[in-house]
Tab-separated table of C-alpha atoms in Angstrom:
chain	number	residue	atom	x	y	z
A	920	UNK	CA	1.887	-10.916	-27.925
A	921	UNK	CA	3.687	-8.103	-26.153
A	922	UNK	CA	7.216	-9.112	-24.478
A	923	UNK	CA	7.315	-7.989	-21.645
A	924	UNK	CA	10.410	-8.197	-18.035
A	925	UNK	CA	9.488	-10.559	-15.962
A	926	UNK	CA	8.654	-9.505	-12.287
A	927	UNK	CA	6.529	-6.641	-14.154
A	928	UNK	CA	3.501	-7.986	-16.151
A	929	UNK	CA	2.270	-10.997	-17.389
A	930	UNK	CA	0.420	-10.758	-21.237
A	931	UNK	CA	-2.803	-12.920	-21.607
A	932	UNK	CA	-3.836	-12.881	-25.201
A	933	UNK	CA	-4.838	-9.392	-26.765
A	934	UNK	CA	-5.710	-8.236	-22.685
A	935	UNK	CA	-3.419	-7.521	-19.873
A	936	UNK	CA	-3.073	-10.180	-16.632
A	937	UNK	CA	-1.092	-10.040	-13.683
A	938	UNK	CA	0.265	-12.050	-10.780
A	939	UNK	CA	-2.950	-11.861	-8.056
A	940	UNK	CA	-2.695	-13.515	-5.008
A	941	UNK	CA	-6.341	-12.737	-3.793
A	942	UNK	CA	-9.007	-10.423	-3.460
A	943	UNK	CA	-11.714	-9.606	-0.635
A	944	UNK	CA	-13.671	-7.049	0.572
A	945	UNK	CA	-12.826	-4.852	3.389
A	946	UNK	CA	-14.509	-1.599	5.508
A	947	UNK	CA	-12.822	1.347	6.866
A	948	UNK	CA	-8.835	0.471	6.353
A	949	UNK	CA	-8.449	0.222	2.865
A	950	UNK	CA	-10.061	3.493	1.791
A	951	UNK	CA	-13.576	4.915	2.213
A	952	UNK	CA	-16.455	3.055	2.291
A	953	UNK	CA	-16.376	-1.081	2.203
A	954	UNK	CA	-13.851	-1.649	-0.505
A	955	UNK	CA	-12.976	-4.428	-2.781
A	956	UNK	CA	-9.369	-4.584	-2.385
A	957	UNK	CA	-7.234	-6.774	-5.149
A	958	UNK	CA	-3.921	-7.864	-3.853
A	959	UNK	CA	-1.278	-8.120	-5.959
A	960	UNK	CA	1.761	-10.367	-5.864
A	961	UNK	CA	5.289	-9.128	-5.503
A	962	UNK	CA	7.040	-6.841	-3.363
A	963	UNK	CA	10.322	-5.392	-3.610
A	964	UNK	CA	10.861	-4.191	0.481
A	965	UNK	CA	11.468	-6.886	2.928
A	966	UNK	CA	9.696	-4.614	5.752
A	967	UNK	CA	10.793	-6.721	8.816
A	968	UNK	CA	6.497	-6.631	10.115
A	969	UNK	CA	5.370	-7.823	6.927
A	970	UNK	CA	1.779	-8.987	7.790
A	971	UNK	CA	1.469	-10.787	4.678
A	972	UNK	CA	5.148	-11.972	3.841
A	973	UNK	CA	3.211	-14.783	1.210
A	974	UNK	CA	2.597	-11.768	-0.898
A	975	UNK	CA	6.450	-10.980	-1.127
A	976	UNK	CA	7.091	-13.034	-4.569
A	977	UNK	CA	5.474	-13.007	-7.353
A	978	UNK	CA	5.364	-16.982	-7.888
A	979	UNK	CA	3.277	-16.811	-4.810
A	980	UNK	CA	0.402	-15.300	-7.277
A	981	UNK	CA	-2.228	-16.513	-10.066
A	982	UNK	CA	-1.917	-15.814	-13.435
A	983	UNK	CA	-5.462	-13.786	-13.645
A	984	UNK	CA	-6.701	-11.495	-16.827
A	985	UNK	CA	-8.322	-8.342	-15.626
A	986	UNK	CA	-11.490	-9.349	-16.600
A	987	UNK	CA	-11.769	-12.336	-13.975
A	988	UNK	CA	-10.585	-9.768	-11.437
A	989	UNK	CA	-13.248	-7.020	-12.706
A	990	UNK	CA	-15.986	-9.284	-12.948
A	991	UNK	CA	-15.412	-10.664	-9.245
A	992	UNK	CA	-15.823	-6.949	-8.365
A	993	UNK	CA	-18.899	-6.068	-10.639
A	994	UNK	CA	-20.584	-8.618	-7.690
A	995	UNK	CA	-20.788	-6.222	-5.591
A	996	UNK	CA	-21.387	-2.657	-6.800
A	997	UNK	CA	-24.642	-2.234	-5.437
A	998	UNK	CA	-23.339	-2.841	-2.194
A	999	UNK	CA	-20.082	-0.876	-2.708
A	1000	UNK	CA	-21.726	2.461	-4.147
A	1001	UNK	CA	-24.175	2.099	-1.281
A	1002	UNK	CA	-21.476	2.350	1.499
A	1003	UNK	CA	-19.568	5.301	-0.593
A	1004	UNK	CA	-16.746	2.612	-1.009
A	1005	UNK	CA	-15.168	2.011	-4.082
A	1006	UNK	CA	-11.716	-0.513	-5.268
A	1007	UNK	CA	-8.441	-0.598	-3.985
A	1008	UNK	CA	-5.102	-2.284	-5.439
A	1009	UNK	CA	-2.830	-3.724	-2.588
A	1010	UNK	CA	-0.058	-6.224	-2.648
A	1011	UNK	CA	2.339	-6.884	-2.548
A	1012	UNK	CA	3.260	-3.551	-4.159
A	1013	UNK	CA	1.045	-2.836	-7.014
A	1014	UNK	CA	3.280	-0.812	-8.724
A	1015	UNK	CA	5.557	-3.574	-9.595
A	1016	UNK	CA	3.180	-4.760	-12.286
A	1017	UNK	CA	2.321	-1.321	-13.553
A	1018	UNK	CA	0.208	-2.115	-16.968
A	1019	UNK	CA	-1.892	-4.375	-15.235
A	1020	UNK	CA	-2.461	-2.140	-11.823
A	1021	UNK	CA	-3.471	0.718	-14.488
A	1022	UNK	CA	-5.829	-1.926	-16.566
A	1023	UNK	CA	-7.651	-2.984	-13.229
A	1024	UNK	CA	-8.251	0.912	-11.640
A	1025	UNK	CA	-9.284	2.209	-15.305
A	1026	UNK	CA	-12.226	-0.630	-15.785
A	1027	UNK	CA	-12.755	0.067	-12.058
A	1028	UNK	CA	-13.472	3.432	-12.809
A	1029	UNK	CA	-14.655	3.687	-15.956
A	1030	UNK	CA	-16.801	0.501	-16.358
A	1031	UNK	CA	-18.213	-0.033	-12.752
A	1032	UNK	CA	-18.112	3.746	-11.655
A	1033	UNK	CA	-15.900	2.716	-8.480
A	1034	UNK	CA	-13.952	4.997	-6.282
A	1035	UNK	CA	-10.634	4.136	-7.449
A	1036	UNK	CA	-7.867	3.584	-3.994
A	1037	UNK	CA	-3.443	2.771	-4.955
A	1038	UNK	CA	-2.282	1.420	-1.686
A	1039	UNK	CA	1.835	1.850	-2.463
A	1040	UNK	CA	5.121	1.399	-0.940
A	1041	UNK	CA	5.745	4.561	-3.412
A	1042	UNK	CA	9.390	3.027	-3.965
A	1043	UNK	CA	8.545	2.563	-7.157
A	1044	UNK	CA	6.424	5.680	-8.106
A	1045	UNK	CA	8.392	6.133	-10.926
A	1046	UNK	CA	6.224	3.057	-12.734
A	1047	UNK	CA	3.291	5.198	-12.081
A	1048	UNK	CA	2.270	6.822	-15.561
A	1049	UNK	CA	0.685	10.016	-15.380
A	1050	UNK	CA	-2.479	7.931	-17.275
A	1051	UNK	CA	-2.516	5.113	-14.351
A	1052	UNK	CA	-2.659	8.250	-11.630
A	1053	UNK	CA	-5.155	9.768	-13.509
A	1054	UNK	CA	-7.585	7.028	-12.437
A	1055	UNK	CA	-6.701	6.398	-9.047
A	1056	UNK	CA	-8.938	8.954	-7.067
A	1057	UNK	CA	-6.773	8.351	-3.453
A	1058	UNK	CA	-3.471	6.859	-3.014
A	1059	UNK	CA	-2.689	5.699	0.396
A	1060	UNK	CA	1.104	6.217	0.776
A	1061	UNK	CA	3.402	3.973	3.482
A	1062	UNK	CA	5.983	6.023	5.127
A	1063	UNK	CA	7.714	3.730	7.360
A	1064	UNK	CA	10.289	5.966	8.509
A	1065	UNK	CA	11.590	9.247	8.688
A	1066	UNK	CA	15.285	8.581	9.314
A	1067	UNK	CA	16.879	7.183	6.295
A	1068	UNK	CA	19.169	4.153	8.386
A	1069	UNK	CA	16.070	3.123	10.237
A	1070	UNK	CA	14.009	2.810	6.762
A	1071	UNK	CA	16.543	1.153	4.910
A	1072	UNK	CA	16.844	-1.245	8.209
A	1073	UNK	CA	12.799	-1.796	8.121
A	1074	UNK	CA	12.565	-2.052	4.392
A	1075	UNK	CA	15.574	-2.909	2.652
A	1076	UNK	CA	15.461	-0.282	0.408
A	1077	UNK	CA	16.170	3.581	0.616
A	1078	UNK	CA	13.469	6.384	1.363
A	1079	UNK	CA	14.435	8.612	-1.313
A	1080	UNK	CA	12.374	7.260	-4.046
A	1081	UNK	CA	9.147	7.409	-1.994
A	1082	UNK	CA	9.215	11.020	-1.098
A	1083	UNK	CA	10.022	11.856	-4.630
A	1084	UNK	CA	6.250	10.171	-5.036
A	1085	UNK	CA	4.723	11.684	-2.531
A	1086	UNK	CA	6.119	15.438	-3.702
A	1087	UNK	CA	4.883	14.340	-7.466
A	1088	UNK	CA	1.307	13.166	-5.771
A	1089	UNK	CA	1.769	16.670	-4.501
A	1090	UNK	CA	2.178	18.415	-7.475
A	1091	UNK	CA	-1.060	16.293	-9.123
A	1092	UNK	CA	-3.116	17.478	-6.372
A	1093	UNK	CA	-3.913	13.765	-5.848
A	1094	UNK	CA	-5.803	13.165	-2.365
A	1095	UNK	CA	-3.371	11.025	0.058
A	1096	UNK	CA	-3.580	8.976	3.209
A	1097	UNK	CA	-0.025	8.561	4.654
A	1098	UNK	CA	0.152	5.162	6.516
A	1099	UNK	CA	2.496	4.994	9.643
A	1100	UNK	CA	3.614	1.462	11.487
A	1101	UNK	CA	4.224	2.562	14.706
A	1102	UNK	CA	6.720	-0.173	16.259
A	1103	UNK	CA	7.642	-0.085	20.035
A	1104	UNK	CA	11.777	0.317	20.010
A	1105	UNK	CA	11.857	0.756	15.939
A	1106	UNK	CA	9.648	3.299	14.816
A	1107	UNK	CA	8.514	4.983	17.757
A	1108	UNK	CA	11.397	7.552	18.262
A	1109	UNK	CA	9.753	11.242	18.505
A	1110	UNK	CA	12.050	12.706	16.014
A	1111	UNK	CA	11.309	9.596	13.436
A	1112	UNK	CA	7.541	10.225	14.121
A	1113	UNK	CA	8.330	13.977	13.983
A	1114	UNK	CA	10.248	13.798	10.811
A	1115	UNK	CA	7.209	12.043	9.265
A	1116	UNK	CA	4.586	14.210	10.090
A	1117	UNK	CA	6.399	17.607	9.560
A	1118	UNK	CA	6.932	15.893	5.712
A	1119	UNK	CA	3.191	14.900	5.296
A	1120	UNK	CA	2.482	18.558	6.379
A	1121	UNK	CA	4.312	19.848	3.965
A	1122	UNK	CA	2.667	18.367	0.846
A	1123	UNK	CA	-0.771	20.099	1.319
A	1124	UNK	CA	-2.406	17.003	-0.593
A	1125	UNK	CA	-2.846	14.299	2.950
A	1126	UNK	CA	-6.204	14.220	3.961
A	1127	UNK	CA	-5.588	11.877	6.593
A	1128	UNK	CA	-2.804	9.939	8.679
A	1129	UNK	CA	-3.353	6.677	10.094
A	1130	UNK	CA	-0.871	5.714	12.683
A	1131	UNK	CA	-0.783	1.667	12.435
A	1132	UNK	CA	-0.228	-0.295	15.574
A	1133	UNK	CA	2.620	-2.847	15.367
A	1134	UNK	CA	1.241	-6.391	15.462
A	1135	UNK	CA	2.087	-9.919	15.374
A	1136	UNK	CA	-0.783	-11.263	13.342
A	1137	UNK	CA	1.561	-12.678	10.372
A	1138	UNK	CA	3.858	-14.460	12.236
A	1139	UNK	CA	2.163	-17.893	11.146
A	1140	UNK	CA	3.322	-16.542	7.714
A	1141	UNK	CA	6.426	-16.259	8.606
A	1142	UNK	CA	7.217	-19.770	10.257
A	1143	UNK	CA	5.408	-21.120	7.439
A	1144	UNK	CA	7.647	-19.777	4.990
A	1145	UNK	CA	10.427	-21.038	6.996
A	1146	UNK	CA	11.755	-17.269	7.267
A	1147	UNK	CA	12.844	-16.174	10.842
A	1148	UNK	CA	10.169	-13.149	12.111
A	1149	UNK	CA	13.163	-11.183	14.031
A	1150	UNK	CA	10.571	-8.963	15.749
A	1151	UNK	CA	9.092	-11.407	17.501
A	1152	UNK	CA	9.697	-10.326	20.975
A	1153	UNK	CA	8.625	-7.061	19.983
A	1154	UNK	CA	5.600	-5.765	21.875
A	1155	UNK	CA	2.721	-3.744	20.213
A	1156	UNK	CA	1.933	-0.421	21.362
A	1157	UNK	CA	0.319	0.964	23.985
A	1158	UNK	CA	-3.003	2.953	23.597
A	1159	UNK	CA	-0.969	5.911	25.253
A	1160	UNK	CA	2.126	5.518	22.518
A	1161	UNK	CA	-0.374	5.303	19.573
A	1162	UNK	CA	-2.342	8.538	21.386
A	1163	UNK	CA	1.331	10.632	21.842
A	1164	UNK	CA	2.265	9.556	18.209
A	1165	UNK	CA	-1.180	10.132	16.460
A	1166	UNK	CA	-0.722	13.898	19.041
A	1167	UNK	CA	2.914	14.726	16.717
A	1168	UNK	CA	0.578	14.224	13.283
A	1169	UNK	CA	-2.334	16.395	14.777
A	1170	UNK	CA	0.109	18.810	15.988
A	1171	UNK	CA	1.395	19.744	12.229
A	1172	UNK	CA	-2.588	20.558	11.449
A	1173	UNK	CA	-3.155	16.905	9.942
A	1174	UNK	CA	-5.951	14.705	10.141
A	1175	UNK	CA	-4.526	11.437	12.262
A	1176	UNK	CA	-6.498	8.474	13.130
């Protein structure tokens, strides 16, 4: 059996497992199509609207062997390949169990014929192996901020390392969706929004930029895990904000939904 660091991935015998926390299918924000979408366990940003904090540590996850998780998904590929869908690896951030995030998209590929979606952080894009890319068909890439105080505020963690992913997506010519939370008071400056999209312009490889209303929706999680939500008084944007912010995206030429 393979050592391996723990908090990366988990052997299982002669075949790779991981740390899953669940799986379901979803339509329209997960990729093309209706999706299965595996969510991994394990995250290392503490973004302050977390939706899913539960999905933050890896203890919160089962021990599952890629074949469980393949199988569950074999279910439903006459359904899948009849929408245009295909799989998508969540978290969590899938790229903090690397081996097994690359074992899942290249049986997703190879042995069901899926559509192959990496939903990523892209803090740790470094993980990535050119191999594991070379299966994933879209990535769709979080940006959570454009000024590098705010980001580190949001996330924990510095920018840097996710715009170094994004210009190496770039350079692959893999097709990207850049993700943006838009948070009243927090996110919604016009430079911070401006700073994003003039970025995503520049890449040439985003298809498409969906500009995420803030919501409230995990704060159950939160109290549950006896963590303090501290943007709790924060109000989700109005139709007009999410209109003038999606307006800064469409202004640099892109795609924004």
């Amino acid at each position: 059996m393979t050592a391996v660091l723990l908090g990366t991935d988990i052997p299982l015998g002669p075949q790779v497992a991981g740390s899953v926390h669940s799986w379901d299918l979803s339509t329209g924000v997960d990729g093309p199509g209706t999706r299965f979408v595996t969510f991994l366990a394990g995250c290392p940003l503490t973004c302050l609207y977390c939706h899913n904090p539960d999905t933050m540590a890896m203890r919160n996850g089962r021990r599952t062997a890629a074949d469980e998780v393949v199988a569950e998904a074999a279910k439903y590929t006459t359904f899948i390949h009849a929408s245009g869908g295909g799989a998508t690896v969540s978290g969590g951030e899938p790229l903090l169990q690397p081996v097994f995030t690359g074992e899942l998209f290249h049986r997703f590929k190879h042995d069901l014929g899926m559509h192959t979606a990496l939903d990523t952080s892209g803090f740790l894009g470094a993980r990535a192996s050119d191999g594991l890319l070379a299966d994933v068909d879209l990535v769709l890439l979080d940006i959570k901020s454009w000024d590098r105080e705010l980001y580190r505020r949001v996330t924990g963690r510095p920018l840097e390392p996710t715009l170094d992913f994004a210009r190496r997506l770039a350079d692959l010519g893999k097709d990207v969706w850049v993700r943006f939370v838009l948070v009243p008071g927090l996110t919604d400056p016009v430079e911070n929004v401006e700073g994003v999209a003039s970025f995503a312009a520049s890449l040439g490889n985003v298809s498409r930029v969906d500009v995420l209303p803030f919501h409230k929706l995990g704060a159950a999680k939160w109290a549950a895990l006896g963590r303090e939500f501290t943007l709790a008084d924060t109000p989700s944007p109005t139709v007009e904000q999410v209109g003038a912010a999606r307006d800064v995206f469409a202004a640099h030429g892109l795609n924004a939904i």
